[in-house]
Tab-separated table of C-alpha atoms in Angstrom:
chain	number	residue	atom	x	y	z
A	23	MET	CA	-0.809	22.195	-4.690
A	24	VAL	CA	0.888	24.310	-7.575
A	25	LEU	CA	-1.008	27.212	-6.728
A	26	ILE	CA	1.434	30.097	-5.482
A	27	SER	CA	-0.037	31.345	-2.423
A	28	LYS	CA	1.731	34.018	-0.423
A	29	GLN	CA	2.591	31.567	2.193
A	30	SER	CA	4.477	29.308	-0.378
A	31	ILE	CA	6.253	32.306	-1.608
A	32	ARG	CA	7.386	33.117	1.893
A	33	GLU	CA	8.367	29.322	2.288
A	34	TYR	CA	10.511	29.618	-1.021
A	35	GLY	CA	11.798	32.962	0.315
A	36	LYS	CA	13.598	31.281	3.131
A	37	GLY	CA	15.378	28.896	0.612
A	38	LEU	CA	16.434	31.798	-1.758
A	39	ALA	CA	17.654	33.991	1.034
A	40	LEU	CA	20.774	31.936	1.656
A	41	ILE	CA	21.675	31.323	-2.222
A	42	VAL	CA	21.562	35.108	-2.422
A	43	ILE	CA	23.690	35.637	0.393
A	44	LEU	CA	26.293	32.877	-1.191
A	45	LEU	CA	26.258	34.914	-4.466
A	46	ILE	CA	27.082	38.180	-2.779
A	47	VAL	CA	29.942	36.546	-0.917
A	48	TRP	CA	30.949	34.918	-3.914
A	49	GLU	CA	31.204	37.988	-5.881
A	50	GLY	CA	32.763	40.070	-3.118
A	51	ILE	CA	35.611	37.535	-2.807
A	52	ALA	CA	35.812	37.401	-6.603
A	53	LEU	CA	36.383	41.191	-6.925
A	54	LEU	CA	38.732	41.190	-4.245
A	55	ILE	CA	41.006	38.644	-5.426
A	56	GLN	CA	40.761	39.324	-9.174
A	57	ASN	CA	41.795	36.163	-10.309
A	58	ASN	CA	39.518	33.982	-12.998
A	59	TYR	CA	41.646	30.901	-12.545
A	60	ILE	CA	40.521	30.780	-8.780
A	61	LEU	CA	36.933	32.312	-8.711
A	62	PRO	CA	35.464	33.842	-11.816
A	63	ARG	CA	33.005	36.727	-11.234
A	64	LEU	CA	29.427	35.862	-11.483
A	65	GLY	CA	28.857	37.901	-14.628
A	66	GLU	CA	31.313	35.744	-16.384
A	67	ILE	CA	29.332	32.913	-15.523
A	68	LEU	CA	26.126	34.368	-16.450
A	69	SER	CA	27.313	35.343	-19.772
A	70	VAL	CA	28.044	31.560	-20.365
A	71	LEU	CA	24.524	30.638	-19.348
A	72	LEU	CA	22.883	33.567	-21.330
A	73	GLN	CA	24.096	32.050	-24.429
A	74	PRO	CA	22.780	28.363	-24.283
A	75	ALA	CA	22.558	27.900	-27.853
A	76	ALA	CA	26.159	29.337	-28.743
A	77	PRO	CA	29.044	26.946	-29.282
A	78	VAL	CA	31.090	26.697	-25.889
A	79	LEU	CA	34.892	26.608	-26.300
A	80	GLY	CA	34.554	25.584	-29.957
A	81	GLY	CA	32.580	22.736	-29.293
A	82	GLU	CA	28.658	22.041	-28.739
A	83	SER	CA	26.356	24.232	-27.220
A	84	LEU	CA	25.386	24.228	-23.457
A	85	ILE	CA	21.790	23.060	-24.469
A	86	GLN	CA	23.291	20.129	-26.912
A	87	ASN	CA	25.839	19.161	-23.949
A	88	THR	CA	22.478	19.037	-21.408
A	89	ILE	CA	20.536	17.139	-23.901
A	90	GLN	CA	23.098	14.439	-24.365
A	91	SER	CA	23.496	14.298	-20.460
A	92	LEU	CA	19.770	14.064	-20.233
A	93	LYS	CA	19.583	11.295	-22.588
A	94	GLU	CA	22.183	9.377	-21.017
A	95	VAL	CA	20.598	9.848	-17.492
A	96	LEU	CA	16.924	8.672	-18.744
A	97	THR	CA	18.234	5.897	-20.884
A	98	GLY	CA	20.349	4.181	-17.679
A	99	PHE	CA	17.724	5.281	-15.081
A	100	LEU	CA	14.823	3.868	-17.095
A	101	CYS	CA	17.023	0.227	-17.868
A	102	ALA	CA	17.914	-0.060	-14.295
A	103	ALA	CA	14.271	0.555	-13.239
A	104	ALA	CA	13.136	-1.992	-15.617
A	105	ILE	CA	15.512	-4.871	-13.816
A	106	ALA	CA	15.230	-3.577	-10.197
A	107	ILE	CA	11.570	-3.123	-9.856
A	108	PRO	CA	10.517	-6.496	-10.957
A	109	LEU	CA	13.473	-8.070	-9.097
A	110	GLY	CA	12.789	-5.938	-5.989
A	111	LEU	CA	9.162	-7.363	-6.192
A	112	LEU	CA	10.734	-11.056	-6.332
A	113	ILE	CA	12.916	-10.586	-3.591
A	114	GLY	CA	10.331	-8.673	-1.328
A	115	TRP	CA	8.029	-11.361	-2.118
A	116	SER	CA	10.227	-14.451	-1.535
A	117	LYS	CA	12.286	-14.927	1.623
A	118	GLU	CA	14.044	-17.827	0.086
A	119	VAL	CA	14.957	-15.876	-3.040
A	120	GLN	CA	16.258	-13.335	-0.588
A	121	LYS	CA	18.243	-15.537	1.268
A	122	TYR	CA	20.243	-16.565	-2.101
A	123	LEU	CA	20.622	-12.937	-3.517
A	124	ASN	CA	21.091	-10.635	-0.327
A	125	PRO	CA	25.070	-11.006	-0.007
A	126	THR	CA	25.549	-10.593	-3.538
A	127	ILE	CA	23.539	-7.413	-3.462
A	128	GLN	CA	25.056	-6.193	-0.393
A	129	ILE	CA	28.324	-6.832	-1.541
A	130	LEU	CA	28.071	-4.999	-4.840
A	131	ARG	CA	25.835	-2.292	-3.514
A	132	PRO	CA	28.612	-0.293	-1.680
A	133	VAL	CA	31.134	-0.265	-4.825
A	134	PRO	CA	31.319	3.130	-6.284
A	135	PRO	CA	29.658	3.039	-9.908
A	136	ILE	CA	32.689	4.831	-11.450
A	137	ALA	CA	34.825	1.996	-10.288
A	138	TRP	CA	33.280	0.034	-12.587
A	139	MET	CA	34.713	2.287	-15.684
A	140	PRO	CA	37.559	-0.086	-16.616
A	141	PHE	CA	35.412	-2.787	-16.858
A	142	ALA	CA	32.634	-1.102	-18.732
A	143	ILE	CA	35.189	0.082	-21.342
A	144	ALA	CA	36.576	-3.450	-21.898
A	145	TRP	CA	33.199	-4.759	-22.326
A	146	PHE	CA	31.210	-1.979	-24.061
A	147	GLY	CA	34.118	0.297	-25.546
A	148	ILE	CA	34.278	3.689	-25.069
A	149	GLY	CA	30.997	5.778	-25.333
A	150	PHE	CA	27.196	5.626	-24.846
A	151	ASN	CA	27.023	2.100	-23.701
A	152	SER	CA	29.759	2.179	-21.365
A	153	ILE	CA	28.262	5.493	-19.768
A	154	LEU	CA	24.950	3.748	-19.734
A	155	PHE	CA	26.171	0.987	-17.593
A	156	ILE	CA	27.698	3.358	-15.093
A	157	ILE	CA	24.667	5.142	-14.765
A	158	GLY	CA	22.637	1.932	-14.558
A	159	MET	CA	24.905	0.658	-11.696
A	160	GLY	CA	24.375	3.924	-9.904
A	161	ALA	CA	20.586	3.906	-10.266
A	162	PHE	CA	19.956	0.000	-9.747
A	163	PHE	CA	20.378	-0.211	-6.027
A	164	PRO	CA	18.356	2.584	-4.668
A	165	ILE	CA	15.269	1.297	-6.825
A	166	LEU	CA	16.180	-2.242	-5.778
A	167	ILE	CA	16.462	-1.799	-1.994
A	168	ASN	CA	13.226	0.594	-1.776
A	169	THR	CA	11.146	-2.003	-4.000
A	170	VAL	CA	12.243	-4.663	-1.545
A	171	ASP	CA	11.645	-2.869	1.404
A	172	GLY	CA	8.163	-1.724	0.034
A	173	VAL	CA	6.851	-5.063	-0.647
A	174	GLN	CA	7.944	-6.149	2.747
A	175	GLY	CA	6.028	-3.179	4.386
A	176	VAL	CA	2.866	-3.941	2.537
A	177	ARG	CA	0.214	-4.587	5.299
A	178	LEU	CA	-0.443	-8.380	5.693
A	179	ARG	CA	-4.000	-7.447	6.184
A	180	TRP	CA	-4.295	-6.201	2.596
A	181	ILE	CA	-3.030	-9.571	1.428
A	182	GLU	CA	-5.594	-11.750	3.686
A	183	VAL	CA	-8.258	-9.314	1.976
A	184	ALA	CA	-7.127	-10.667	-1.571
A	185	ASP	CA	-7.021	-14.213	-0.047
A	186	THR	CA	-10.443	-14.150	1.303
A	187	PHE	CA	-11.435	-13.381	-2.421
A	188	HIS	CA	-9.308	-16.466	-3.586
A	189	ALA	CA	-6.940	-14.245	-5.427
A	190	THR	CA	-4.008	-16.317	-7.453
A	191	THR	CA	-0.509	-15.255	-6.486
A	192	PHE	CA	-0.403	-13.172	-9.807
A	193	GLU	CA	-3.288	-11.091	-8.875
A	194	LYS	CA	-2.031	-10.472	-5.569
A	195	LEU	CA	0.804	-9.030	-6.696
A	196	ARG	CA	-0.773	-6.774	-9.324
A	197	THR	CA	-3.653	-5.764	-7.192
A	198	VAL	CA	-2.060	-5.406	-3.768
A	199	ILE	CA	1.431	-6.020	-3.511
A	200	LEU	CA	2.445	-3.591	-6.327
A	201	PRO	CA	0.233	-0.665	-5.611
A	202	GLY	CA	0.643	-1.154	-1.954
A	203	ALA	CA	4.592	-0.955	-2.458
A	204	LEU	CA	4.333	1.883	-4.875
A	205	PRO	CA	5.097	4.871	-2.670
A	206	VAL	CA	8.222	3.568	-1.453
A	207	ILE	CA	9.318	2.300	-4.892
A	208	TRP	CA	8.763	5.986	-6.177
A	209	THR	CA	10.896	7.299	-3.250
A	210	GLY	CA	13.574	4.868	-4.782
A	211	LEU	CA	13.199	6.170	-8.089
A	212	ARG	CA	13.776	9.628	-6.600
A	213	VAL	CA	16.960	8.832	-4.928
A	214	SER	CA	17.826	6.802	-7.944
A	215	PHE	CA	17.686	9.570	-10.392
A	216	GLY	CA	19.838	11.793	-8.180
A	217	VAL	CA	22.393	9.317	-8.008
A	218	ALA	CA	22.347	8.548	-11.849
A	219	TRP	CA	22.648	12.233	-12.650
A	220	MET	CA	25.750	12.195	-10.422
A	221	CYS	CA	27.035	9.327	-12.171
A	222	VAL	CA	26.487	10.955	-15.654
A	223	VAL	CA	28.841	13.584	-14.744
A	224	ALA	CA	31.378	11.466	-13.477
A	225	ALA	CA	31.179	9.003	-16.456
A	226	GLU	CA	31.474	11.743	-18.945
A	227	MET	CA	34.690	12.932	-17.606
A	228	LEU	CA	36.548	9.844	-18.777
A	229	PRO	CA	38.510	9.694	-21.660
A	230	GLY	CA	36.720	9.025	-25.030
A	231	THR	CA	33.822	11.261	-24.379
A	232	THR	CA	33.032	13.832	-26.856
A	233	ALA	CA	29.817	15.797	-25.368
A	234	GLY	CA	27.791	16.181	-22.253
A	235	LEU	CA	27.886	18.343	-19.269
A	236	GLY	CA	30.636	16.260	-17.457
A	237	TYR	CA	32.568	16.203	-20.614
A	238	LEU	CA	32.269	20.130	-20.831
A	239	ILE	CA	33.554	20.562	-17.180
A	240	MET	CA	36.522	18.281	-17.778
A	241	TYR	CA	37.249	20.023	-21.040
A	242	ALA	CA	37.115	23.427	-19.581
A	243	TYR	CA	39.347	22.398	-16.728
A	244	ASN	CA	42.117	21.695	-19.054
A	245	LEU	CA	41.556	25.075	-20.778
A	246	GLY	CA	41.500	26.922	-17.487
A	247	GLN	CA	37.744	28.349	-18.224
A	248	LEU	CA	36.555	28.322	-14.772
A	249	GLN	CA	33.322	30.320	-15.781
A	250	VAL	CA	32.294	27.569	-18.088
A	251	ILE	CA	32.666	25.057	-15.066
A	252	GLY	CA	30.491	27.032	-12.976
A	253	ALA	CA	27.918	27.414	-15.540
A	254	GLY	CA	27.916	23.548	-15.981
A	255	MET	CA	27.809	23.062	-12.437
A	256	ILE	CA	24.988	25.266	-12.293
A	257	ILE	CA	22.653	23.531	-14.912
A	258	ILE	CA	23.503	20.250	-13.207
A	259	GLY	CA	22.234	21.632	-9.726
A	260	ILE	CA	18.836	23.114	-11.191
A	261	ILE	CA	17.881	19.889	-13.333
A	262	GLY	CA	18.513	17.860	-10.230
A	263	LEU	CA	16.285	20.085	-8.174
A	264	GLY	CA	13.909	20.253	-11.107
A	265	ALA	CA	13.637	16.552	-11.016
A	266	ASP	CA	13.387	16.222	-7.154
A	267	ILE	CA	10.531	18.953	-7.393
A	268	LEU	CA	8.942	16.635	-10.029
A	269	PHE	CA	9.051	13.547	-8.094
A	270	ARG	CA	7.703	15.239	-5.002
A	271	ALA	CA	4.870	16.661	-6.719
A	272	GLY	CA	4.136	13.161	-8.615
A	273	GLN	CA	4.373	11.608	-4.678
A	274	GLU	CA	1.782	14.065	-3.369
A	275	ARG	CA	-0.685	13.318	-6.477
A	276	LEU	CA	-0.260	9.895	-6.821
A	277	PHE	CA	0.067	8.716	-3.188
A	278	GLY	CA	-2.000	11.280	-1.283
A	279	TRP	CA	-3.513	8.555	0.830
A	280	GLN	CA	0.126	7.652	2.597
A	281	GLY	CA	0.015	8.311	6.237
A	282	ARG	CA	-3.636	9.067	6.115
A	283	GLU	CA	-5.055	5.462	6.572
B	16	MET	CA	-34.355	-25.476	11.061
B	17	MET	CA	-33.569	-24.548	7.761
B	18	GLU	CA	-30.751	-26.241	5.531
B	19	PRO	CA	-27.506	-25.289	6.889
B	20	VAL	CA	-25.275	-22.779	4.786
B	21	LEU	CA	-22.495	-23.570	7.015
B	22	SER	CA	-21.515	-26.553	9.116
B	23	LEU	CA	-18.631	-27.024	11.182
B	24	ASP	CA	-17.695	-30.559	12.843
B	25	GLY	CA	-14.832	-30.894	15.166
B	26	ILE	CA	-12.749	-28.042	14.129
B	27	LYS	CA	-9.252	-28.467	15.844
B	28	LYS	CA	-6.247	-26.023	15.486
B	29	THR	CA	-2.806	-25.968	17.693
B	30	PHE	CA	-0.640	-23.412	17.119
B	31	ARG	CA	3.151	-24.747	16.732
B	32	ASP	CA	6.400	-23.037	16.837
B	33	SER	CA	9.855	-24.628	17.592
B	34	GLU	CA	9.585	-24.371	21.307
B	35	LYS	CA	5.910	-25.087	22.393
B	36	SER	CA	2.347	-26.022	20.986
B	37	CYS	CA	-0.410	-24.104	21.973
B	38	PRO	CA	-4.069	-25.552	21.793
B	39	ALA	CA	-6.439	-22.983	20.553
B	40	LEU	CA	-9.287	-25.049	19.111
B	41	ALA	CA	-10.290	-28.443	20.735
B	42	GLY	CA	-13.083	-29.831	18.368
B	43	VAL	CA	-15.506	-27.107	17.765
B	44	SER	CA	-19.101	-27.912	16.233
B	45	PHE	CA	-22.115	-25.854	15.147
B	46	ASP	CA	-24.231	-25.134	12.129
B	47	VAL	CA	-25.320	-21.794	10.811
B	48	ALA	CA	-28.760	-21.679	8.975
B	49	ALA	CA	-29.436	-19.571	5.985
B	50	ARG	CA	-30.393	-16.046	6.786
B	51	GLU	CA	-29.446	-16.507	10.244
B	52	ILE	CA	-27.127	-14.162	12.452
B	53	VAL	CA	-24.898	-16.247	14.587
B	54	CYS	CA	-22.632	-14.331	16.956
B	55	ILE	CA	-19.433	-15.859	18.404
B	56	MET	CA	-18.700	-15.069	21.847
B	57	GLY	CA	-16.085	-16.413	24.357
B	58	PRO	CA	-13.334	-15.073	26.966
B	59	SER	CA	-10.748	-13.208	25.125
B	60	GLY	CA	-7.779	-15.082	23.427
B	61	CYS	CA	-10.179	-18.258	23.229
B	62	GLY	CA	-9.937	-18.719	19.640
B	63	LYS	CA	-12.688	-16.890	18.294
B	64	SER	CA	-10.721	-15.037	15.475
B	65	THR	CA	-8.811	-18.213	14.703
B	66	LEU	CA	-12.143	-20.232	13.968
B	67	LEU	CA	-13.384	-17.418	11.724
B	68	ARG	CA	-9.831	-17.065	9.928
B	69	ILE	CA	-10.471	-20.999	9.355
B	70	ILE	CA	-13.864	-20.669	7.910
B	71	GLY	CA	-12.659	-17.763	5.722
B	72	GLY	CA	-9.843	-19.799	4.201
B	73	LEU	CA	-7.107	-17.533	6.072
B	74	ASP	CA	-5.911	-20.300	8.288
B	75	TYR	CA	-5.756	-24.487	8.248
B	76	ALA	CA	-7.847	-26.461	10.786
B	77	ASP	CA	-5.853	-29.577	12.056
B	78	ALA	CA	-8.802	-31.501	11.793
B	79	GLY	CA	-12.334	-31.297	11.522
B	80	ARG	CA	-14.836	-30.548	8.589
B	81	ILE	CA	-16.305	-27.761	7.256
B	82	ASP	CA	-19.191	-27.958	4.809
B	83	GLN	CA	-20.158	-24.905	3.015
B	84	THR	CA	-22.797	-24.452	0.314
B	85	SER	CA	-22.239	-22.118	-2.348
B	86	GLY	CA	-23.649	-18.676	-3.003
B	87	ASN	CA	-22.590	-18.448	-6.518
B	88	LYS	CA	-23.348	-20.736	-9.568
B	89	ASP	CA	-19.716	-21.822	-10.137
B	90	GLY	CA	-19.778	-23.767	-7.002
B	91	LYS	CA	-16.862	-22.053	-5.077
B	92	PRO	CA	-17.396	-21.955	-1.356
B	93	SER	CA	-18.063	-18.399	-0.851
B	94	ALA	CA	-17.536	-16.887	2.693
B	95	ALA	CA	-16.319	-13.073	2.686
B	96	MET	CA	-14.982	-11.576	5.542
B	97	VAL	CA	-15.196	-8.229	7.341
B	98	PHE	CA	-12.189	-7.204	9.558
B	99	GLN	CA	-12.197	-4.955	12.664
B	100	ASP	CA	-10.150	-2.426	10.770
B	101	HIS	CA	-11.929	-1.861	7.909
B	102	ALA	CA	-8.783	-3.346	5.579
B	103	LEU	CA	-9.864	-1.319	2.842
B	104	PHE	CA	-7.264	-0.394	0.161
B	105	PRO	CA	-6.196	3.399	0.478
B	106	TRP	CA	-5.048	3.681	-3.162
B	107	LEU	CA	-8.489	2.876	-4.436
B	108	THR	CA	-11.602	4.736	-4.510
B	109	VAL	CA	-14.745	3.399	-2.703
B	110	TYR	CA	-16.099	2.192	-5.925
B	111	GLU	CA	-13.140	0.380	-6.629
B	112	ASN	CA	-12.963	-1.124	-3.333
B	113	ILE	CA	-16.310	-2.475	-3.577
B	114	VAL	CA	-15.799	-4.129	-6.785
B	115	TYR	CA	-12.442	-5.357	-5.827
B	116	GLY	CA	-13.554	-9.014	-4.795
B	117	LEU	CA	-16.116	-9.211	-7.391
B	118	ARG	CA	-13.448	-8.867	-10.101
B	119	LEU	CA	-11.280	-11.261	-8.702
B	120	SER	CA	-13.932	-13.973	-7.824
B	121	VAL	CA	-16.300	-13.856	-10.504
B	122	GLN	CA	-14.373	-14.271	-13.850
B	123	ASN	CA	-15.361	-12.581	-16.908
B	124	LEU	CA	-18.231	-10.368	-15.443
B	125	ALA	CA	-19.442	-7.706	-17.928
B	126	GLU	CA	-18.310	-4.432	-16.472
B	127	GLU	CA	-21.805	-3.276	-16.914
B	128	GLU	CA	-23.116	-6.161	-14.248
B	129	ILE	CA	-20.089	-5.045	-11.888
B	130	GLY	CA	-21.331	-1.163	-12.269
B	131	LYS	CA	-24.974	-2.490	-11.533
B	132	ARG	CA	-24.047	-4.466	-8.556
B	133	ALA	CA	-21.925	-1.564	-7.088
B	134	GLU	CA	-24.683	0.642	-7.604
B	135	SER	CA	-26.990	-1.197	-5.435
B	136	LEU	CA	-24.554	-1.664	-2.910
B	137	LEU	CA	-23.667	1.898	-2.637
B	138	ASP	CA	-27.254	2.301	-2.301
B	139	LEU	CA	-27.676	-0.076	0.419
B	140	THR	CA	-24.669	1.506	2.499
B	141	HIS	CA	-25.618	4.923	1.833
B	142	LEU	CA	-22.237	5.641	-0.118
B	143	ASN	CA	-23.293	7.042	-3.455
B	144	ALA	CA	-21.988	10.308	-2.496
B	145	PHE	CA	-18.697	8.823	-1.727
B	146	ALA	CA	-18.349	6.432	-4.785
B	147	LEU	CA	-15.468	8.367	-6.131
B	148	SER	CA	-14.003	9.122	-2.696
B	149	TYR	CA	-10.634	7.587	-1.150
B	150	PRO	CA	-10.853	5.825	2.096
B	151	HIS	CA	-8.825	8.292	3.860
B	152	GLN	CA	-11.644	10.766	3.144
B	153	LEU	CA	-14.545	8.609	4.953
B	154	SER	CA	-15.528	8.353	8.598
B	155	GLY	CA	-14.860	5.634	10.660
B	156	GLY	CA	-18.606	4.246	10.129
B	157	MET	CA	-18.495	5.032	6.523
B	158	LYS	CA	-15.221	2.964	5.829
B	159	GLN	CA	-16.464	-0.004	7.793
B	160	ARG	CA	-19.845	0.157	5.675
B	161	ALA	CA	-17.757	0.190	2.545
B	162	SER	CA	-15.948	-2.631	3.909
B	163	VAL	CA	-19.340	-4.482	4.411
B	164	ALA	CA	-20.255	-3.836	0.916
B	165	ARG	CA	-16.990	-5.080	-0.592
B	166	ALA	CA	-17.812	-8.284	1.180
B	167	LEU	CA	-21.529	-8.470	0.135
B	168	ALA	CA	-20.532	-7.888	-3.368
B	169	ILE	CA	-19.666	-11.318	-4.132
B	170	LYS	CA	-22.695	-12.630	-2.773
B	171	PRO	CA	-21.414	-14.669	-0.117
B	172	SER	CA	-23.088	-17.470	1.370
B	173	VAL	CA	-22.062	-16.397	4.407
B	174	LEU	CA	-20.684	-13.206	5.694
B	175	LEU	CA	-17.983	-13.594	8.568
B	176	MET	CA	-17.292	-10.455	10.672
B	177	ASP	CA	-14.512	-10.140	13.080
B	178	GLU	CA	-15.460	-7.692	15.706
B	179	PRO	CA	-16.429	-5.150	12.888
B	180	PHE	CA	-17.863	-2.344	15.036
B	181	SER	CA	-15.595	-2.555	17.915
B	182	ALA	CA	-13.435	0.301	17.003
B	183	LEU	CA	-16.519	2.562	16.174
B	184	ASP	CA	-18.004	4.859	18.968
B	185	THR	CA	-21.533	3.707	20.303
B	186	PHE	CA	-23.785	5.628	17.864
B	187	THR	CA	-21.991	4.729	14.842
B	188	ARG	CA	-22.117	1.008	16.229
B	189	ARG	CA	-25.531	0.915	16.757
B	190	GLU	CA	-26.157	2.519	13.109
B	191	LEU	CA	-24.174	-0.089	11.744
B	192	GLU	CA	-25.851	-2.783	13.755
B	193	ASP	CA	-29.352	-1.614	12.539
B	194	GLU	CA	-27.920	-1.979	8.996
B	195	VAL	CA	-26.846	-5.361	9.550
B	196	LEU	CA	-30.565	-6.522	10.236
B	197	ARG	CA	-31.692	-4.454	7.239
B	198	ILE	CA	-29.380	-6.078	5.050
B	199	ARG	CA	-30.425	-9.583	6.340
B	200	GLN	CA	-33.988	-8.424	5.557
B	201	ASP	CA	-33.129	-7.214	2.130
B	202	LEU	CA	-30.637	-9.486	0.669
B	203	LYS	CA	-31.037	-12.373	2.938
B	204	THR	CA	-27.685	-12.601	3.934
B	205	THR	CA	-26.369	-15.242	6.378
B	206	PHE	CA	-24.097	-13.627	9.165
B	207	LEU	CA	-21.573	-15.074	11.447
B	208	MET	CA	-19.781	-12.791	13.687
B	209	VAL	CA	-17.397	-12.525	16.440
B	210	THR	CA	-18.078	-9.876	19.059
B	211	HIS	CA	-17.130	-9.262	22.731
B	212	ASN	CA	-19.850	-6.955	23.410
B	213	PRO	CA	-22.997	-9.074	24.888
B	214	GLU	CA	-25.277	-6.070	24.204
B	215	GLU	CA	-24.255	-6.435	20.432
B	216	ALA	CA	-24.717	-10.029	20.362
B	217	ILE	CA	-28.200	-10.031	21.760
B	218	TYR	CA	-29.120	-7.081	19.678
B	219	LEU	CA	-28.437	-8.962	16.634
B	220	ALA	CA	-28.392	-12.680	16.763
B	221	ASP	CA	-30.646	-15.214	16.600
B	222	ARG	CA	-28.208	-17.475	18.300
B	223	ILE	CA	-24.994	-16.722	20.430
B	224	VAL	CA	-22.454	-19.798	20.260
B	225	ILE	CA	-20.267	-19.530	23.502
B	226	LEU	CA	-17.108	-20.671	23.205
B	227	SER	CA	-15.173	-22.181	26.537
B	228	GLY	CA	-11.554	-20.763	27.295
B	229	ARG	CA	-8.460	-22.079	25.697
B	230	PRO	CA	-8.711	-24.703	24.198
B	231	ALA	CA	-12.057	-23.908	22.924
B	232	VAL	CA	-15.297	-26.129	22.395
B	233	VAL	CA	-18.768	-24.957	22.058
B	234	SER	CA	-19.792	-24.447	25.654
B	235	ASP	CA	-23.420	-23.030	25.434
B	236	ILE	CA	-25.593	-22.108	22.402
B	237	LEU	CA	-28.069	-19.598	23.334
B	238	GLN	CA	-31.440	-19.233	21.356
B	239	ILE	CA	-32.391	-15.527	21.538
B	240	ASP	CA	-36.323	-15.451	21.028
B	241	LEU	CA	-36.874	-11.685	21.476
B	242	PRO	CA	-38.777	-10.078	18.549
B	243	TYR	CA	-36.874	-7.560	16.157
B	244	PRO	CA	-36.265	-4.694	16.675
B	245	ARG	CA	-34.607	-5.591	20.100
B	246	ASP	CA	-34.536	-2.920	22.897
B	247	PRO	CA	-31.536	-3.062	25.146
B	248	ALA	CA	-33.655	-1.243	27.897
B	249	ASP	CA	-36.119	-4.181	27.561
B	250	PRO	CA	-36.123	-6.100	31.006
B	251	ALA	CA	-36.084	-9.509	29.192
B	252	PHE	CA	-33.090	-8.074	27.041
B	253	ILE	CA	-31.185	-7.252	30.328
B	254	ARG	CA	-31.962	-10.551	31.746
B	255	ILE	CA	-30.327	-12.281	28.747
B	256	ARG	CA	-27.339	-9.835	28.778
B	257	GLU	CA	-26.600	-10.704	32.503
B	258	GLN	CA	-26.955	-14.371	31.741
B	259	VAL	CA	-24.546	-14.124	28.957
B	260	THR	CA	-21.951	-12.404	30.863
B	261	ARG	CA	-21.844	-14.572	33.693
B	262	MET	CA	-21.651	-17.844	31.118
B	263	ILE	CA	-18.442	-15.988	29.688
B	264	GLN	CA	-17.213	-15.145	32.949
B	265	GLY	CA	-17.557	-18.466	34.151
B	266	LYS	CA	-15.060	-19.759	31.255
B	267	ALA	CA	-12.403	-17.470	31.668
């Protein structure tokens, strides 16, 4: 899968073409209007990106800010998964549990994670824990919903096979339900990671934060340094893309059987 | 006749939902002797699969008795089942699929013993070269052979098969029917098989149990006295086939 063939270069080329065009248009307009407060030149953004270890605007470096954000995302994401997957297995397995929990879940699900911010600050104070809570809230539901769907999509026949061998409920969960639902759970994790990444940036924009890419963007905004904002956005985008590629590669490797039964 | 390994006595089953009840089995009784191949036939929708599912523990009978001798030392009744769709786990290799039931049914079996049994089943079903392949990499016939191997792994007292070969092409089908006969020879396995194909039933079975239409009772039990291997072109074979076809059509 990782082999770079002529064909895959051509496929990537199709996607890259639009990016190149957008960059040219950007640079063209920036040259025309000559106003750094509206549209900074690409060169200025690039010069920020090319010194990732240097302090930015008198604060932490790009690398340090990125690591801070990644730490928050990964912790929040993993906490959310640790709760959402077992809960999803339970809800998917038991129609009765689903009846009790579903209304609550469906009411909480559409609430934007950032709306929890005042509560988060009141409960956990300013800083890491509050951000974790916000990210967790965002990451939780895609994993939960997909786990429930995954479990409910497991073929009845597979469970019957386990039944003919007198499997206990726990054995069925471990040997059939979990592996059978895993591809869909994985999709939930992929979606969830993207949401978590969006949440971290938003959460860091709130007062009291001192590091992270979201914080950097907000800080640069206050100082009118649009090239730093551009650099921050590019890093966020690239990390999001990278995570998605990793999840997709994992999907292909782990669940190659999907759709080919 | 030898001691029966499976004995059905007055099995009744009615499917009920809120609006109507639909009687499927109205007291089905027959025995299956050790090393016997018994085929169940009958008009479609007469409850053949339901009967097999009840014996396999996937469904409950409303009334009746099932007596089953155990193939295992621990005394658990051990019927294993092969479904029409191979029902292999797509995320497990052929090897892991074959030992799946073994790991669940027989507690504390040494990995070495598991490996040995798997090895001999892979030999028996000619799947050695595919032990580490995944089901989606196998042909239809190979999948069904792996499915049979998985069921045989627990050394069942009776192997239940629900139209196991009906999704396969004619040649693969005959190949697998021959394997059933060979497995019976080698492992002394007992088979109870639902089929809708008279030729398949006569090719394999010692006896054919013919069920009536819904709600089903046993309407005939036909002893097939032709010597193995049987030839479908043999005039005696053809006579029996016509007789069976008539019997089933009369029930619909």
